[in-house]
């Protein structure tokens, strides 16, 4: 049948199919973690460190255990669990391994670190118990800033490390960097920073663990993007075989990367349930989620870029420091942000010479995990600032200087040793500019300036590696290498199928788009397709959902399994119709036909009847039942989606507040399986990118106290701050994936900070001040506009 | 902290006799005693709106009230709107316009919109946007939520509105 399927639109692919998840979710019948109740259920919470850095002198839980309703309270010594260890296969001069105990032992390393687990009959009693805990610390100096972490006499966050630098790599140092700077006509020097952010899924983290005596198995129900990896860590930490642990995932209220690492709380809850022989539920509250949930994005880039007089970028030299907080996350380690940044920083531009040093430092702040985009929002911000600044210097407008540097011939092998698959880098830029020009925003900017209004236009161009297969991840030298995924498909007697995927939906509409892929391949209605995810007993294995990998890798596995099932149906049909298999094909309507006599047709139901109930009629080598499995991995360097974001902003001269007047996204994620879903991913991603550009920030006081413990301090944008966003699609089909699709989950978040920052700097240009940090604070804009302080200059004379 | 009170809550037109501690929030009691889990816990300090319900048809935060304070009110939760087989017009539009992704904030937005449209049946898009800014969504970027509420208002006023593109 579809052996040569090339991703062309068919009946299902490309259609804005209504979401199959919706009927339950809009009626309150979704089942999220906290909706699950089990008989005899107990509740858990954590005594958390109140100091950022300190030796644990004493953990006194006596009073806790006396609180009415409290059933148990355990510290690290009580539970005796193995630590979480995340490793890279790199030499000691590049990487220092550290461990994360499940509960703090000997020392605490950030405010919010779990010190003890309290189990009680209801969540209110849990809080009473937590309050009764007495923990005594010998307080040590907090390590809050990059300067403090790198100081020669800095207190060590991990004593087993020689310094607070846990990763230090010079990933690239190609020939010709210094020569290019000597020969260049224009050098841009730039220092950019981005604040620590919280991915902030609206459903906080949580876990429910229960021990089944009959099955001798621990069931851990948890909201995770990576169920199989949670199983591995729980089993390892508890020192039991993996078959003794089953991890399942109910509906999930978002994750955005924060839930693609294993939380130590999940392990502690599992251990407590095993010890008590009763189910235990932990639902993180918002304060804990803000202060102790995994964070991301605190990075500083010191960059130099060399250009010719014609505006061609000839060398890039970057020094990247990522503050990864107190611990390495599993499985990605502290390398997740710096290694991503170093490998991908050249972005969509031709760069002949490249040098980059990337470091991960540890600090006494909440640990970090991947967050939608992982470093790409930051280095794209750097590259896009460089383009604007060089353009200004050389008299080229932002579109023209990009046009002169964008990669336009594919496949392109970059200085970063990455081969980019075809994309529409230039086309998306040109369409983005056309949209703004046709709508008159350039004229409006000129008129506004004359009227004393402050309007700016900004662009960002970027690509995003989406199909990170195991080969691409292996280049990072991870000792736990994600990449492949598996799918199993089973057709029943009614011709309906259940298909599994190792990816994990947490809002991306997998139930719909994966069903579209299967329906397309088998030629059945999507109503006949059911997707199963998130159960380590039902799903053979999988790497979960992150890095926009679901549809590219998981979807390809699903489509391949469906193809194989189709082939099996054809073999049986040919046998029963008395012809060769080459002489039959799927008819696109739930049946198989003879090519030389289309009137001779067998329905899937008829074929299933033979496969299950009358298997003696099957061809000799054909196994009974209708099942197929497939593994899929993207070869080589993977797939790249790309986009241009074009933004118009206005600054309020009274407050410095920035309002977005127009946001246009032109994106190319290859073949679009469901345009409504892709638009939704783009818009939601852009909203998170705007949040990073203008609002969100977890700051820390000198003593390591986090500044944002509630939504009063952590500014999540509402509908009043996020504008309507247009999304235009270009389609450059991908040769590496089964459907021609690339990923679409992260792009919006990647492009927005750069575009918004460029637009703000465009309206500030006349002031002589340029801002190079996110979030952009209104007071910085106001200061620039009023000329009160001209000390924060752009890195280059203007 | 014990000392429970017997209260009667009228939820979705049904009376529930409940034994509750005075410190239990209405949110917790609705979810765990009345066993209507559609109303969600997002922040427990009144900002995110995932727990929005209707109290005498006015949107309210179930996390900011104690259950004992809710006696005498007509409480409506998302379960009152429609069922998977027969979703309400508002629920249909949320689905048709892709006004949800993970769906966790959705019940709160639906109840907010239900209360808002009852008070303001013919809102402008800007008024909808302002009303919607009471709640947080992390997935959609809000635009499609505004679209869904706008479409529902038009539908209720029987005004013509282009059908969404979605099929099936």
Short mmCIF file of C-alpha atoms in Angstrom, two decimals, chain A residues 624-795:
data_model
loop_
_atom_site.label_atom_id
_atom_site.label_comp_id
_atom_site.label_asym_id
_atom_site.label_seq_id
_atom_site.Cartn_x
_atom_site.Cartn_y
_atom_site.Cartn_z
CA UNK A 624 -2.53 -15.47 14.04
CA UNK A 625 -4.01 -12.16 15.28
CA UNK A 626 -3.46 -8.77 13.70
CA UNK A 627 -0.57 -6.96 15.35
CA UNK A 628 2.49 -5.12 14.17
CA UNK A 629 5.30 -3.26 15.87
CA UNK A 630 7.80 -0.71 14.68
CA UNK A 631 10.73 1.20 16.06
CA UNK A 632 11.78 4.50 14.60
CA UNK A 633 14.82 6.68 14.99
CA UNK A 634 15.77 9.75 12.97
CA UNK A 635 19.15 9.14 11.35
CA UNK A 636 22.01 11.61 11.29
CA UNK A 637 21.50 15.11 12.57
CA UNK A 638 17.73 15.07 12.48
CA UNK A 639 15.05 17.38 11.24
CA UNK A 640 14.80 21.14 11.48
CA UNK A 641 11.66 23.23 11.60
CA UNK A 642 12.10 26.93 10.97
CA UNK A 643 10.22 30.19 11.24
CA UNK A 644 10.35 33.94 11.10
CA UNK A 645 8.58 36.05 13.69
CA UNK A 646 7.73 39.64 12.78
CA UNK A 647 6.60 41.88 15.59
CA UNK A 648 5.41 45.45 16.07
CA UNK A 649 5.50 46.88 19.59
CA UNK A 650 4.67 50.19 21.20
CA UNK A 651 6.20 51.51 24.40
CA UNK A 652 4.15 53.64 26.78
CA UNK A 653 6.03 56.89 27.33
CA UNK A 654 4.52 57.19 30.79
CA UNK A 655 5.25 53.73 32.20
CA UNK A 656 7.78 52.13 29.88
CA UNK A 657 5.37 49.23 29.46
CA UNK A 658 5.59 47.43 26.15
CA UNK A 659 2.47 46.48 24.24
CA UNK A 660 2.50 44.19 21.22
CA UNK A 661 0.52 45.70 18.34
CA UNK A 662 1.08 42.99 15.75
CA UNK A 663 2.56 39.51 15.90
CA UNK A 664 3.05 37.53 12.72
CA UNK A 665 4.50 34.04 12.71
CA UNK A 666 5.54 32.36 9.49
CA UNK A 667 6.46 28.81 10.27
CA UNK A 668 7.59 25.71 8.45
CA UNK A 669 7.26 22.42 10.28
CA UNK A 670 7.16 20.37 7.12
CA UNK A 671 3.92 18.59 6.31
CA UNK A 672 1.19 19.92 8.58
CA UNK A 673 -0.84 17.04 9.94
CA UNK A 674 -3.46 19.21 11.64
CA UNK A 675 -3.26 22.96 11.00
CA UNK A 676 -5.39 23.84 14.01
CA UNK A 677 -3.05 21.93 16.28
CA UNK A 678 0.07 23.46 14.75
CA UNK A 679 -1.40 26.97 15.04
CA UNK A 680 -2.21 26.25 18.67
CA UNK A 681 1.32 25.06 19.39
CA UNK A 682 2.75 28.14 17.69
CA UNK A 683 0.50 30.59 19.54
CA UNK A 684 0.93 28.94 22.91
CA UNK A 685 4.68 28.81 22.40
CA UNK A 686 4.80 32.46 21.40
CA UNK A 687 2.84 33.38 24.53
CA UNK A 688 5.51 31.68 26.63
CA UNK A 689 8.21 33.42 24.61
CA UNK A 690 6.57 36.80 25.17
CA UNK A 691 6.37 35.89 28.85
CA UNK A 692 10.13 35.42 28.87
CA UNK A 693 10.71 38.61 26.91
CA UNK A 694 8.57 40.90 29.03
CA UNK A 695 7.42 39.39 32.32
CA UNK A 696 8.66 36.23 33.94
CA UNK A 697 11.58 36.10 36.30
CA UNK A 698 12.57 34.14 39.38
CA UNK A 699 15.05 36.35 41.18
CA UNK A 700 17.08 35.46 44.26
CA UNK A 701 18.12 37.58 47.19
CA UNK A 702 21.76 37.55 48.25
CA UNK A 703 20.98 34.88 50.85
CA UNK A 704 19.42 32.64 48.22
CA UNK A 705 15.77 33.34 49.00
CA UNK A 706 13.70 33.10 45.82
CA UNK A 707 11.74 36.22 44.99
CA UNK A 708 8.76 34.54 43.37
CA UNK A 709 6.77 32.27 45.64
CA UNK A 710 3.30 33.11 44.33
CA UNK A 711 1.59 34.54 41.28
CA UNK A 712 1.74 37.90 42.98
CA UNK A 713 5.49 37.93 42.34
CA UNK A 714 5.76 35.69 39.31
CA UNK A 715 4.13 37.57 36.45
CA UNK A 716 2.41 35.16 34.10
CA UNK A 717 0.90 37.04 31.16
CA UNK A 718 -2.87 36.99 30.79
CA UNK A 719 -5.12 37.52 27.79
CA UNK A 720 -4.62 41.25 28.30
CA UNK A 721 -0.90 40.95 27.51
CA UNK A 722 -0.86 38.35 24.75
CA UNK A 723 -2.08 39.66 21.39
CA UNK A 724 -3.81 37.84 18.59
CA UNK A 725 -1.14 36.08 16.55
CA UNK A 726 -1.33 35.20 12.87
CA UNK A 727 0.28 31.95 11.80
CA UNK A 728 1.21 31.32 8.17
CA UNK A 729 2.52 27.96 7.07
CA UNK A 730 5.19 27.11 4.57
CA UNK A 731 5.72 23.43 3.94
CA UNK A 732 9.12 21.94 3.24
CA UNK A 733 8.45 18.22 3.65
CA UNK A 734 10.97 16.32 5.68
CA UNK A 735 12.71 13.37 4.05
CA UNK A 736 13.55 11.68 7.34
CA UNK A 737 10.11 11.22 8.84
CA UNK A 738 7.29 8.96 7.76
CA UNK A 739 4.76 11.74 7.26
CA UNK A 740 7.07 14.50 6.08
CA UNK A 741 6.29 16.37 9.27
CA UNK A 742 8.86 18.05 11.46
CA UNK A 743 8.13 19.04 15.04
CA UNK A 744 6.12 22.07 16.06
CA UNK A 745 6.13 22.19 19.83
CA UNK A 746 8.82 24.66 20.72
CA UNK A 747 9.31 27.07 17.86
CA UNK A 748 7.02 29.80 19.16
CA UNK A 749 8.90 30.02 22.41
CA UNK A 750 12.22 30.12 20.60
CA UNK A 751 11.44 32.99 18.29
CA UNK A 752 9.50 35.36 20.49
CA UNK A 753 12.10 36.80 22.90
CA UNK A 754 14.44 37.78 20.07
CA UNK A 755 11.71 39.37 17.96
CA UNK A 756 10.25 41.32 20.88
CA UNK A 757 13.68 42.46 22.09
CA UNK A 758 14.62 43.60 18.59
CA UNK A 759 11.34 45.50 18.26
CA UNK A 760 11.87 47.26 21.59
CA UNK A 761 15.43 48.14 20.64
CA UNK A 762 14.19 49.44 17.31
CA UNK A 763 11.96 51.97 19.07
CA UNK A 764 14.79 52.81 21.48
CA UNK A 765 17.44 53.25 18.81
CA UNK A 766 17.20 57.04 18.71
CA UNK A 767 17.84 57.17 22.47
CA UNK A 768 21.29 55.62 22.14
CA UNK A 769 20.30 52.93 24.61
CA UNK A 770 19.91 49.29 23.69
CA UNK A 771 18.63 46.63 26.10
CA UNK A 772 20.21 43.20 26.04
CA UNK A 773 18.52 41.38 28.91
CA UNK A 774 15.21 39.63 29.34
CA UNK A 775 12.73 40.16 30.75
CA UNK A 776 12.68 43.74 29.52
CA UNK A 777 11.70 45.76 32.56
CA UNK A 778 9.40 48.75 31.99
CA UNK A 779 11.72 50.90 34.09
CA UNK A 780 14.61 50.16 31.69
CA UNK A 781 12.47 51.24 28.76
CA UNK A 782 11.27 54.30 30.61
CA UNK A 783 14.78 55.25 31.65
CA UNK A 784 15.94 54.97 28.07
CA UNK A 785 13.01 56.98 26.73
CA UNK A 786 13.39 59.76 29.24
CA UNK A 787 17.14 59.85 28.81
CA UNK A 788 17.59 59.81 32.54
CA UNK A 789 20.30 57.21 32.41
CA UNK A 790 22.44 56.52 29.41
CA UNK A 791 24.84 54.15 31.05
CA UNK A 792 23.32 50.95 29.68
CA UNK A 793 24.75 51.25 26.20
CA UNK A 794 24.79 48.76 23.44
CA UNK A 795 28.04 46.87 23.19
#
